PDB file of C-alpha atoms in Angstrom:
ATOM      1  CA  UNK V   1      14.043  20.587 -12.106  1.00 63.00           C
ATOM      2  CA  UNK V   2      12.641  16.894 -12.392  1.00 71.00           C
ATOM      3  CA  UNK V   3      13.990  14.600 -10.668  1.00 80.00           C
ATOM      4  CA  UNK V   4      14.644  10.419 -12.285  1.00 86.00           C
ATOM      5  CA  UNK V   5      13.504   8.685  -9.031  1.00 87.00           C
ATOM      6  CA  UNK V   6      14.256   5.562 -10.378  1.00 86.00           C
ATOM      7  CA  UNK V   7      17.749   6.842 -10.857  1.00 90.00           C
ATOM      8  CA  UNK V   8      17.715   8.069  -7.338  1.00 95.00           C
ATOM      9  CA  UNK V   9      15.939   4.647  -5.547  1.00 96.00           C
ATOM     10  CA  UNK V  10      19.130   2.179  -5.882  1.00 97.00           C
ATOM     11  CA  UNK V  11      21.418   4.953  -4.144  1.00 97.00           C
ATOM     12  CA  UNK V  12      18.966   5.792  -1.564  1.00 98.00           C
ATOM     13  CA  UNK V  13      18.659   1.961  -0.548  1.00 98.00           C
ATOM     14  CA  UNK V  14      22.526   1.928  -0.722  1.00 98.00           C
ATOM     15  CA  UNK V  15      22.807   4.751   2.106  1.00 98.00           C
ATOM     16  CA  UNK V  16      19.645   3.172   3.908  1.00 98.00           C
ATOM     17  CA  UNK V  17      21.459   0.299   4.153  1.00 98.00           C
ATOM     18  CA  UNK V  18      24.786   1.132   4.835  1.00 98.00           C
ATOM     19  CA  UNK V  19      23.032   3.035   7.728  1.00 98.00           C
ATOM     20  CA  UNK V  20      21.339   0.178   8.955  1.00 97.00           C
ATOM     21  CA  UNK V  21      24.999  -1.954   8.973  1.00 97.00           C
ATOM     22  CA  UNK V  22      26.495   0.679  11.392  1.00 97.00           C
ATOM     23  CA  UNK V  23      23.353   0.433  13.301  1.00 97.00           C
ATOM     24  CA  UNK V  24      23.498  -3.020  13.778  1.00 97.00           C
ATOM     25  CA  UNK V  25      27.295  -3.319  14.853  1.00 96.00           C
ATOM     26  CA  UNK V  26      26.568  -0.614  17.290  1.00 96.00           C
ATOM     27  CA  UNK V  27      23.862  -2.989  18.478  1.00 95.00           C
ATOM     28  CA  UNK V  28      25.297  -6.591  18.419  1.00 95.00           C
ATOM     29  CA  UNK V  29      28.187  -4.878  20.645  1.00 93.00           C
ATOM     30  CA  UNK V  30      25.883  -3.351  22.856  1.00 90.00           C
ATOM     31  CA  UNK V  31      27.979  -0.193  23.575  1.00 87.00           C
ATOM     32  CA  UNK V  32      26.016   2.912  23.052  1.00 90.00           C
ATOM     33  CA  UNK V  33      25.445   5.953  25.503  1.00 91.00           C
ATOM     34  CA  UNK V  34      21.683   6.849  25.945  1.00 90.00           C
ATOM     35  CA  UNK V  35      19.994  10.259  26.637  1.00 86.00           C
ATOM     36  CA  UNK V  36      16.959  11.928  27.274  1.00 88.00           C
ATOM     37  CA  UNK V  37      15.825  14.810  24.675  1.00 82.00           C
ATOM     38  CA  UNK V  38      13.879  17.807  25.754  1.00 76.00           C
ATOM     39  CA  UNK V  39      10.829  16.107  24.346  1.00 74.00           C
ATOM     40  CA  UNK V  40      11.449  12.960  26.949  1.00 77.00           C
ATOM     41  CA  UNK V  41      12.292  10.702  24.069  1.00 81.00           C
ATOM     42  CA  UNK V  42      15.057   8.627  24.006  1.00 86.00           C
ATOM     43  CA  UNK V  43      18.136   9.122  21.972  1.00 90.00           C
ATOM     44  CA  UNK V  44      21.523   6.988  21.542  1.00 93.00           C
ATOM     45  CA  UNK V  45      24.785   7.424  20.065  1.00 94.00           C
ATOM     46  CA  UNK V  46      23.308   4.758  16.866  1.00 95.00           C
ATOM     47  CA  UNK V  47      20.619   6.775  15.928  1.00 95.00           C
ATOM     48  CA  UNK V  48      23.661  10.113  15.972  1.00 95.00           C
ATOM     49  CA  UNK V  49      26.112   8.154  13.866  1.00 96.00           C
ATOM     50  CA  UNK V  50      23.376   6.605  11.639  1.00 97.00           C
ATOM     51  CA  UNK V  51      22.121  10.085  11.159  1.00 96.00           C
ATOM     52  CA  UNK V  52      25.596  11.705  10.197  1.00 97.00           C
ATOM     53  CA  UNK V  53      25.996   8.670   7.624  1.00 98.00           C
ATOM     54  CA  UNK V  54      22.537   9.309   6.167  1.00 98.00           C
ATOM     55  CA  UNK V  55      22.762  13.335   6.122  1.00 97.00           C
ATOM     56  CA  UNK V  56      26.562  13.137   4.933  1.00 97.00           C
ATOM     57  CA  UNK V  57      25.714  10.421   1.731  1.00 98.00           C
ATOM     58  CA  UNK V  58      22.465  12.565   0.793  1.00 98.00           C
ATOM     59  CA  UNK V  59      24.117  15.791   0.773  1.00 97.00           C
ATOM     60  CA  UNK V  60      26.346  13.987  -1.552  1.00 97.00           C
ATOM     61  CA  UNK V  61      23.976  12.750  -3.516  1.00 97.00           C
ATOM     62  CA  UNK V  62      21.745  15.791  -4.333  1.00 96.00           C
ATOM     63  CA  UNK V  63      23.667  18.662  -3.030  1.00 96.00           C
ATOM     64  CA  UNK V  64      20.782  21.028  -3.645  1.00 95.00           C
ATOM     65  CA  UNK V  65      18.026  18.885  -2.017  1.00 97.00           C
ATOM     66  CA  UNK V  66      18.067  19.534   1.986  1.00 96.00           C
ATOM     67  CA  UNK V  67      17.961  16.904   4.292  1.00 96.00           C
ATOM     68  CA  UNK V  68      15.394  16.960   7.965  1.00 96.00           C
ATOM     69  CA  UNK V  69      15.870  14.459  10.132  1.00 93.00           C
ATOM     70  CA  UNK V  70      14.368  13.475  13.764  1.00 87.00           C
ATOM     71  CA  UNK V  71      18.086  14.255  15.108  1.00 88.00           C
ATOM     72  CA  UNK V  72      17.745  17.894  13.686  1.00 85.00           C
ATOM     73  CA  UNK V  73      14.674  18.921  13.190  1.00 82.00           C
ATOM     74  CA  UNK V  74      14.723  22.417  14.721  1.00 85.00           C
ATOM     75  CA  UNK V  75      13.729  24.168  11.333  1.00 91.00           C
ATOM     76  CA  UNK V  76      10.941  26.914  10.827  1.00 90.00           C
ATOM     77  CA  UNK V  77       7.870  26.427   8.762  1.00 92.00           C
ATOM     78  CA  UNK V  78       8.964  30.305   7.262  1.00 92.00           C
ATOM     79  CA  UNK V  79      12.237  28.467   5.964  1.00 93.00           C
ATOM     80  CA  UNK V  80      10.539  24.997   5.350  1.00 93.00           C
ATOM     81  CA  UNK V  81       7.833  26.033   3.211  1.00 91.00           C
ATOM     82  CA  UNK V  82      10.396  27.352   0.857  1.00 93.00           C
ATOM     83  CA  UNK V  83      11.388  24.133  -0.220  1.00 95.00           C
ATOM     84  CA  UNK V  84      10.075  22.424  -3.339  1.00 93.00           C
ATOM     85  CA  UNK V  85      11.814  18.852  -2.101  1.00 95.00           C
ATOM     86  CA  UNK V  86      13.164  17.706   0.728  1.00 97.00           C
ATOM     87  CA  UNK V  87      14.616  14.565   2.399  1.00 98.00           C
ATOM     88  CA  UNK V  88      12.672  13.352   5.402  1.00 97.00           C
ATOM     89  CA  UNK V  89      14.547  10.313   7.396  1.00 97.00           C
ATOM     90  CA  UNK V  90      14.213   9.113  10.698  1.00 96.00           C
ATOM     91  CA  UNK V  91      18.152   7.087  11.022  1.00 96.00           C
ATOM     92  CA  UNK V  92      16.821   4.768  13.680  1.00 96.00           C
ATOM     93  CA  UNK V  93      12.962   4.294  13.726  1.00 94.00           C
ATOM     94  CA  UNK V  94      12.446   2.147  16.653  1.00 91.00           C
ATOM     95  CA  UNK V  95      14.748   3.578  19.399  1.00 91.00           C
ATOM     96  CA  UNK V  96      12.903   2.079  22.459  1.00 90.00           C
ATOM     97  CA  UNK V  97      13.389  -1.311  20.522  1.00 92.00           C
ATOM     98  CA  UNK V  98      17.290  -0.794  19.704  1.00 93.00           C
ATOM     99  CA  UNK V  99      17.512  -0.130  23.623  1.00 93.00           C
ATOM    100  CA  UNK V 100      15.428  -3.144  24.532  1.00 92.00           C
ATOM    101  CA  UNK V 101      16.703  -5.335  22.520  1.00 92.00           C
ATOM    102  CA  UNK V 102      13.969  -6.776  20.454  1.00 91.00           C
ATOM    103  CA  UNK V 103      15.329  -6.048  17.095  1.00 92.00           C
ATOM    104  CA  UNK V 104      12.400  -3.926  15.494  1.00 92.00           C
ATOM    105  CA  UNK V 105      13.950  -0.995  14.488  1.00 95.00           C
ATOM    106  CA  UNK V 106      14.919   0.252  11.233  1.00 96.00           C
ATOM    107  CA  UNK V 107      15.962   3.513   8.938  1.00 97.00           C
ATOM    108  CA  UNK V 108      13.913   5.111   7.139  1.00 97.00           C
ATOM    109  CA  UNK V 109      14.072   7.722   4.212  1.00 98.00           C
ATOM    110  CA  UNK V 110      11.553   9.787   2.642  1.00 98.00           C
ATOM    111  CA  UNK V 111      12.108  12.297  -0.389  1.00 98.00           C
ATOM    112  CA  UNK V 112       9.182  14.869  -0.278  1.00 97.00           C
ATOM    113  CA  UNK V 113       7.946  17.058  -3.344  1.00 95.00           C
ATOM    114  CA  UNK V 114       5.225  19.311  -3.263  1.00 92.00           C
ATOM    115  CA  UNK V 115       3.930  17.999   0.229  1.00 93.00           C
ATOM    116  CA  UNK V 116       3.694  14.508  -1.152  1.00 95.00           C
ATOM    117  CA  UNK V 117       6.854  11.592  -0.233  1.00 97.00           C
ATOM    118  CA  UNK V 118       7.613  10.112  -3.866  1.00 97.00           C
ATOM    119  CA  UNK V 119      10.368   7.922  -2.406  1.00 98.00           C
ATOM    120  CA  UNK V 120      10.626   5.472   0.151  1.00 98.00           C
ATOM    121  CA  UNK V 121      12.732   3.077   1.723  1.00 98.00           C
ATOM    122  CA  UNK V 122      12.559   1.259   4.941  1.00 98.00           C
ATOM    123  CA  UNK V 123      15.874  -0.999   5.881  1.00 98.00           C
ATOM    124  CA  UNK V 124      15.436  -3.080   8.853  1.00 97.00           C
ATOM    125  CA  UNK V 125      18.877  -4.307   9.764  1.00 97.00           C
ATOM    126  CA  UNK V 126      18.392  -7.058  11.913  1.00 96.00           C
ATOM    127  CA  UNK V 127      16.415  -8.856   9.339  1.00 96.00           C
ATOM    128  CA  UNK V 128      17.969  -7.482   6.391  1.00 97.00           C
ATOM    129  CA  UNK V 129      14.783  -6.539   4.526  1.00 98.00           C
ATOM    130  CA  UNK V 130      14.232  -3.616   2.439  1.00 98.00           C
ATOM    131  CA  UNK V 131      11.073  -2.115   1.574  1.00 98.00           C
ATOM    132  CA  UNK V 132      11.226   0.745  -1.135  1.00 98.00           C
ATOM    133  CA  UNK V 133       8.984   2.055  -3.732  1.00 98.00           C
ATOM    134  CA  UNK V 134       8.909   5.521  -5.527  1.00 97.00           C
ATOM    135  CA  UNK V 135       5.483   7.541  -7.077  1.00 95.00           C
ATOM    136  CA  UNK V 136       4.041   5.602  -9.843  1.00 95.00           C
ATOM    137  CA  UNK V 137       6.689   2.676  -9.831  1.00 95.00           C
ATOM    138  CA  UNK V 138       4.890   0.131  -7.411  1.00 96.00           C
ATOM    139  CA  UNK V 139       6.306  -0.969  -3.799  1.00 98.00           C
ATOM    140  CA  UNK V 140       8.882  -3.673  -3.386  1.00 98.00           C
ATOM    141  CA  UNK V 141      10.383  -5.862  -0.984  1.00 98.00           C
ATOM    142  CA  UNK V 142      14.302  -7.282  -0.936  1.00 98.00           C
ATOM    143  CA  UNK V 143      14.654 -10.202   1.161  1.00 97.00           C
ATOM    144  CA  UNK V 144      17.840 -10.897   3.439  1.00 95.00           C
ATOM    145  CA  UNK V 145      19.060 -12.949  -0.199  1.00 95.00           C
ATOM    146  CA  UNK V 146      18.399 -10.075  -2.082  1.00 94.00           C
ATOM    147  CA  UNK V 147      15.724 -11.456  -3.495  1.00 96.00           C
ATOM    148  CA  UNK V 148      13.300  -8.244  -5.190  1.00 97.00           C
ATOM    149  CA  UNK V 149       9.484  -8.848  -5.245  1.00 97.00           C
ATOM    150  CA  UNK V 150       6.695  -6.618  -5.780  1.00 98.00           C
ATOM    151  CA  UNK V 151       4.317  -6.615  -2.521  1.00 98.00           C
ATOM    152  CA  UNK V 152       0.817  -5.367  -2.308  1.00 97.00           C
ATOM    153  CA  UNK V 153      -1.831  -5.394   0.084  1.00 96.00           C
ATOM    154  CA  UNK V 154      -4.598  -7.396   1.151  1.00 88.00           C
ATOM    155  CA  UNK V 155      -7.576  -7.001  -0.328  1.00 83.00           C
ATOM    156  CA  UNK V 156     -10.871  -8.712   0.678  1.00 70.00           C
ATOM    157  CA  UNK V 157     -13.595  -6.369   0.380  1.00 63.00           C
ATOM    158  CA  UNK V 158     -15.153  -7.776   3.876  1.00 65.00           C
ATOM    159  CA  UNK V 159     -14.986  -7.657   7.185  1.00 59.00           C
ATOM    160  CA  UNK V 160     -16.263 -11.250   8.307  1.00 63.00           C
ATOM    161  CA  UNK V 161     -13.211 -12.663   8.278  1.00 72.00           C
ATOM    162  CA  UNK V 162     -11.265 -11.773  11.403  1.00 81.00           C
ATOM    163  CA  UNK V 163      -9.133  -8.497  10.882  1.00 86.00           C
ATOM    164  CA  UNK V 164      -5.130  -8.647  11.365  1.00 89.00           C
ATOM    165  CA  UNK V 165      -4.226  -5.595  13.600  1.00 88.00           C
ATOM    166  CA  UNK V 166      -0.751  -4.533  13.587  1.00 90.00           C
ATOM    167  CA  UNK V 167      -0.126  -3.012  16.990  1.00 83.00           C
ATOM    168  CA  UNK V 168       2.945  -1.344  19.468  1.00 79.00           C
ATOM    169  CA  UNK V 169       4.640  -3.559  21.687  1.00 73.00           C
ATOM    170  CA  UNK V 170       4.657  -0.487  23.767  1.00 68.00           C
ATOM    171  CA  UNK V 171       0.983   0.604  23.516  1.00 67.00           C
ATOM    172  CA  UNK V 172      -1.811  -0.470  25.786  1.00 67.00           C
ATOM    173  CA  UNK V 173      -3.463  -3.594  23.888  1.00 71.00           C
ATOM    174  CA  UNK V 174      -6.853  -2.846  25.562  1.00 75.00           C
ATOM    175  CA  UNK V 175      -6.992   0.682  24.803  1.00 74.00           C
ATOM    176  CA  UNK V 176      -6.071  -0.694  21.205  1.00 75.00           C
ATOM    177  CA  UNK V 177      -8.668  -2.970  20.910  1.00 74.00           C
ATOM    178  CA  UNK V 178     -11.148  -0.209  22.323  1.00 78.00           C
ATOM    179  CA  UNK V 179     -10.712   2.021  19.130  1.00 80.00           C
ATOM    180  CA  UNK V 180     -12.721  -0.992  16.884  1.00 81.00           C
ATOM    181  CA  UNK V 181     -15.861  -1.498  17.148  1.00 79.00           C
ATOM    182  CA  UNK V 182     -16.457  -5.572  19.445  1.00 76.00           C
ATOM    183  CA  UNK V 183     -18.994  -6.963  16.647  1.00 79.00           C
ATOM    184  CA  UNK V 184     -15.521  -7.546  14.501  1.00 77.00           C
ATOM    185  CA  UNK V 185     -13.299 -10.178  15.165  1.00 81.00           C
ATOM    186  CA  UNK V 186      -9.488  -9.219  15.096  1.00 82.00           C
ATOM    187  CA  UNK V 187      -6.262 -11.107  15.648  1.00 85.00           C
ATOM    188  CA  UNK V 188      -3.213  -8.808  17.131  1.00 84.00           C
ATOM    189  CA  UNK V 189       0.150  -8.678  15.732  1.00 86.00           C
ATOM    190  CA  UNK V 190       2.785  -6.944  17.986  1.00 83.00           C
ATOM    191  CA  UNK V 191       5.552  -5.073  16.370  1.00 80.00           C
ATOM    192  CA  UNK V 192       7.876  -2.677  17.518  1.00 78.00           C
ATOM    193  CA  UNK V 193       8.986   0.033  14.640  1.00 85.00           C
ATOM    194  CA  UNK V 194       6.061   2.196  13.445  1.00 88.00           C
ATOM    195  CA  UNK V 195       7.769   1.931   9.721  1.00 93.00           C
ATOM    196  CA  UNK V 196       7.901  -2.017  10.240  1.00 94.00           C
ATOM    197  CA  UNK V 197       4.672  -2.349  11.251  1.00 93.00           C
ATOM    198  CA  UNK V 198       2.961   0.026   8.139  1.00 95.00           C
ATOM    199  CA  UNK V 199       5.315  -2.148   6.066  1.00 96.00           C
ATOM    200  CA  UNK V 200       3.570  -4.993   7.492  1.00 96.00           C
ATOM    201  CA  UNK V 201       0.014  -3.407   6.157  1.00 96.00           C
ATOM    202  CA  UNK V 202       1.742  -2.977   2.764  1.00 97.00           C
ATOM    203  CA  UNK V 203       3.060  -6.941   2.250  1.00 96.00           C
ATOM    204  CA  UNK V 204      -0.087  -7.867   3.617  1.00 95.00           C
ATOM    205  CA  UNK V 205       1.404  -9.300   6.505  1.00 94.00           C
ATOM    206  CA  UNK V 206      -1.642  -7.088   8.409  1.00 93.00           C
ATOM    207  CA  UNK V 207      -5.146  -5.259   7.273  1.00 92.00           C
ATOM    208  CA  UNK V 208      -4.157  -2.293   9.439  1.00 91.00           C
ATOM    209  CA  UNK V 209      -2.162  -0.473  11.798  1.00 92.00           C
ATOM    210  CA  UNK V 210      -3.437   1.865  14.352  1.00 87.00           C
ATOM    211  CA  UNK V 211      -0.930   4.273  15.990  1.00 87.00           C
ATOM    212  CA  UNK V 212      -2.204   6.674  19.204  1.00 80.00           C
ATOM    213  CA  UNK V 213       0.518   8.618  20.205  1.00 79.00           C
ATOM    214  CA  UNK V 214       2.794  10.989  19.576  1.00 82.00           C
ATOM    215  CA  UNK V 215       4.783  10.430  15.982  1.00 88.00           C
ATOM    216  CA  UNK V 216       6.711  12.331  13.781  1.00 91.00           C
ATOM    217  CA  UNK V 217       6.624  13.174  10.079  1.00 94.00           C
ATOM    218  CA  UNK V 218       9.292  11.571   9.534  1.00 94.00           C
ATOM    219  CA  UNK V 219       8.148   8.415  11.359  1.00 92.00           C
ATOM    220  CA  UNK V 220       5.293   7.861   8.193  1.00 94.00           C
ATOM    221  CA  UNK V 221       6.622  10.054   4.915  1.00 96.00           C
ATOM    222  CA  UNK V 222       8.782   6.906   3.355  1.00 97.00           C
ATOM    223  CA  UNK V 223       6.055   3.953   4.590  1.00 97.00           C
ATOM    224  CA  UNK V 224       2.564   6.493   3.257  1.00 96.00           C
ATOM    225  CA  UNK V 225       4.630   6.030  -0.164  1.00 97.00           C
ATOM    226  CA  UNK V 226       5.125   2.216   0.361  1.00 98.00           C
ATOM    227  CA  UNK V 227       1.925   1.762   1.380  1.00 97.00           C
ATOM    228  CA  UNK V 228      -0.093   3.432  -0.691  1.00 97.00           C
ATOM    229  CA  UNK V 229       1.817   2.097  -4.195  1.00 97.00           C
ATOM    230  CA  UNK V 230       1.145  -1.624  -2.222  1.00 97.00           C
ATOM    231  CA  UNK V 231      -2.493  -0.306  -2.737  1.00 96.00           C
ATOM    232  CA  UNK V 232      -3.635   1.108   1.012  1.00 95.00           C
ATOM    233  CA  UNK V 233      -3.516   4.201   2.151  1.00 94.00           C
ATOM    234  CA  UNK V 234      -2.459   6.282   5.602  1.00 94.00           C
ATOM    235  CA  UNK V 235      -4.987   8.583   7.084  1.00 89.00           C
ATOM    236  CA  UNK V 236      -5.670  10.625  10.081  1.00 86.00           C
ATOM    237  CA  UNK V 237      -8.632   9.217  12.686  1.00 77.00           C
ATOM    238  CA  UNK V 238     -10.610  11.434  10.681  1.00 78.00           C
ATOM    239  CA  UNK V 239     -10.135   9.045   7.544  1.00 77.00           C
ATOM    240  CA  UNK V 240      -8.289  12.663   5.271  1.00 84.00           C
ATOM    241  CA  UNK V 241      -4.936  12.084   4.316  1.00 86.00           C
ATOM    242  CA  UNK V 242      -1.595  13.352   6.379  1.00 89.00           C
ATOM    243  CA  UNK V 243       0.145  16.320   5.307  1.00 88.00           C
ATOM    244  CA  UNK V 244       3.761  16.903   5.150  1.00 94.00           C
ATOM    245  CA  UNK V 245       5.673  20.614   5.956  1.00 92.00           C
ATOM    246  CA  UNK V 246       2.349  22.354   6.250  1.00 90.00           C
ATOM    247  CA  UNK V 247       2.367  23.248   9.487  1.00 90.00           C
ATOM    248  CA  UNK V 248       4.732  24.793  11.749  1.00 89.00           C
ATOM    249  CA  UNK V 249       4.707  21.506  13.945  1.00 89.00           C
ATOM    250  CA  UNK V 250       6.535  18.449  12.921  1.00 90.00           C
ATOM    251  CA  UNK V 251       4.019  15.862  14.702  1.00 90.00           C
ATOM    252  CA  UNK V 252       1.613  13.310  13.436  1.00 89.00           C
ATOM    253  CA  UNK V 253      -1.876  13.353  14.593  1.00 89.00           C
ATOM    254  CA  UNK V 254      -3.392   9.692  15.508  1.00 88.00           C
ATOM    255  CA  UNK V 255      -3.296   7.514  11.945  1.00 90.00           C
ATOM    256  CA  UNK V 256      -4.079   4.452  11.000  1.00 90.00           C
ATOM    257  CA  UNK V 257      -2.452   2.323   7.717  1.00 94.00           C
ATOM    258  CA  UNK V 258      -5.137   0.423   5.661  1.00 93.00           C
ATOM    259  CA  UNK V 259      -4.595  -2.252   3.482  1.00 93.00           C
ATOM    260  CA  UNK V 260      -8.073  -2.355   2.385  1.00 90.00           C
ATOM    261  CA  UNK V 261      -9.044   1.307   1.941  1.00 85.00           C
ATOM    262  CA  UNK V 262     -12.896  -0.114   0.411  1.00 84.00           C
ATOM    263  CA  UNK V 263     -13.803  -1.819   4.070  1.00 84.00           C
ATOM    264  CA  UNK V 264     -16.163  -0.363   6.501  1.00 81.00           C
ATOM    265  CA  UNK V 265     -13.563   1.466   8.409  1.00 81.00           C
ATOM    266  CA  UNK V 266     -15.539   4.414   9.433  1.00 79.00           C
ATOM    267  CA  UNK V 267     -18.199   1.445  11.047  1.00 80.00           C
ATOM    268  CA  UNK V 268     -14.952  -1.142  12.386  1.00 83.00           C
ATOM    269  CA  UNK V 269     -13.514   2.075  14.375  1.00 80.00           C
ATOM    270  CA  UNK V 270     -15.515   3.446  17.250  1.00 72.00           C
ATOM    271  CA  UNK V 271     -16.813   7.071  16.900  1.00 55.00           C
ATOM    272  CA  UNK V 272     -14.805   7.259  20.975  1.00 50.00           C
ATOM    273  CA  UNK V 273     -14.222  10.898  21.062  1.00 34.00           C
ATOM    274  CA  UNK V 274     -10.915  10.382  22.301  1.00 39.00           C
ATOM    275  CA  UNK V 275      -9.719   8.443  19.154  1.00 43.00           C
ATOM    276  CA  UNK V 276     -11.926  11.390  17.146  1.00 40.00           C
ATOM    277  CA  UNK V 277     -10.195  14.539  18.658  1.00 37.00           C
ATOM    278  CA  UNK V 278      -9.718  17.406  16.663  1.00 32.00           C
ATOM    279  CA  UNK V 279      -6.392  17.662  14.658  1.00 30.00           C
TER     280      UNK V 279
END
């Protein structure tokens, strides 16, 4: 079966967004319960309603495509691998920042086909931005006045300027700035939501993001299709390309998001051995 994905996009940003509107009353109220899952993540009652909403409106939408999410996730690679397409979302990317407060947190969706995410849409609700783009159809942007433009990223071709870094609000900035190589100059954008911040890469808000730590598939399948029909591209530390439902884990390896896949990235990040660890 083939699939119109421009057919699909406008519902998928519908149920992104209506997602994102339950999120955010949740959030301007401030009355959520918190708990700890068994992998010492945080979860909260937003990212369980926002995932109900999202599962519920895609089942509805293409009863025969299945739906893995963050919030359920507990699905073999025997039964996985049977599937041709799949929706990948992550309801609330940015849980840490819905808890703290800082308003960098969004959801996400991802339809995968043959290993590949051909859809994408990012919703950050406190904002009101969209981000969405499907295989072969360019990435776009919808401003809080639903204004739709097409984005793309920066391309320069050199390295003397100094490099925009989009980096965790969480992560350590020195052990950041330890992964690229001190004869560049960089300037350091903090950002909370790992989608947010790759969408940042693909408006050319940033030349790259560098993520070290623990992520999810789900955290990169709808932004890798942004980004790379902006014009960059997501990769492992190893500069090959991520792979999605090939393995029985769910987790990212360390990636970075380029804007500018023709710069000297295997000279601007350090050969550490720590940032260069097998996958």
């Amino acid at each position: 079966m083939t699939l119109n994905l421009n057919h699909l996009i406008p519902n998928v940003i519908d149920i992104a967004q209506a997602s994102g509107r339950l999120i955010l009353d949740i959030y301007q109220k401030g009355q959520f319960e918190q708990h700890i899952k068994s992998d010492n993540t945080p979860v909260t009652s937003a990212d369980l309603a926002a995932n109900q909403l999202v599962v519920e409106q895609l089942s509805l939408l293409t009863p025969d495509i299945p739906v893995l999410s963050e919030e359920d996730a507990n699905i073999s690679l025997t039964e996985r691998s049977q599937w041709p397409r799949y929706w990948l979302i992550d309801p609330l990317d940015g849980t840490q920042e819905f808890i703290a407060g800082s308003g960098d947190f969004a959801t996400i969706i991802a339809l995968i086909e043959n290993n590949k995410p051909v859809i994408g849409v990012v919703y950050a609700p406190v904002s009101g931005v969209t981000y969405y783009a499907a295989q072969g159809q360019g990435a776009h942007k919808i401003t809080a006045d639903g204004e739709t433009c097409v984005i793309s990223t920066n391309k320069h071709h050199s390295p003397l300027r100094a490099l925009t870094i989009a980096i965790s609000r969480r992560q350590n900035i020195n052990t950041t700035k330890a992964r690229f190589d001190s004869q560049y100059q960089y300037d350091l954008i903090e950002l909370g939501s790992a989608s947010l911040k790759a969408c940042l890469v693909a408006e050319g808000g940033a030349d790259c993001y560098l993520r070290l730590g623990p992520t999810g598939e789900w955290d990169t399948a709808a932004t890798q299709c942004i980004v790379e029909e902006a014009g960059g591209r997501i990769f492992n530390t190893h500069i090959t390309p991520l792979s999605y439902n090939l393995r029985q884990t769910l987790e990212n390896p360390n990636f970075i998001v380029l804007g500018d896949e023709q710069l000297p990235w295997t000279s601007i990040l350090t050969a550490d051995d720590r940032l260069m660890t097998a996958e």
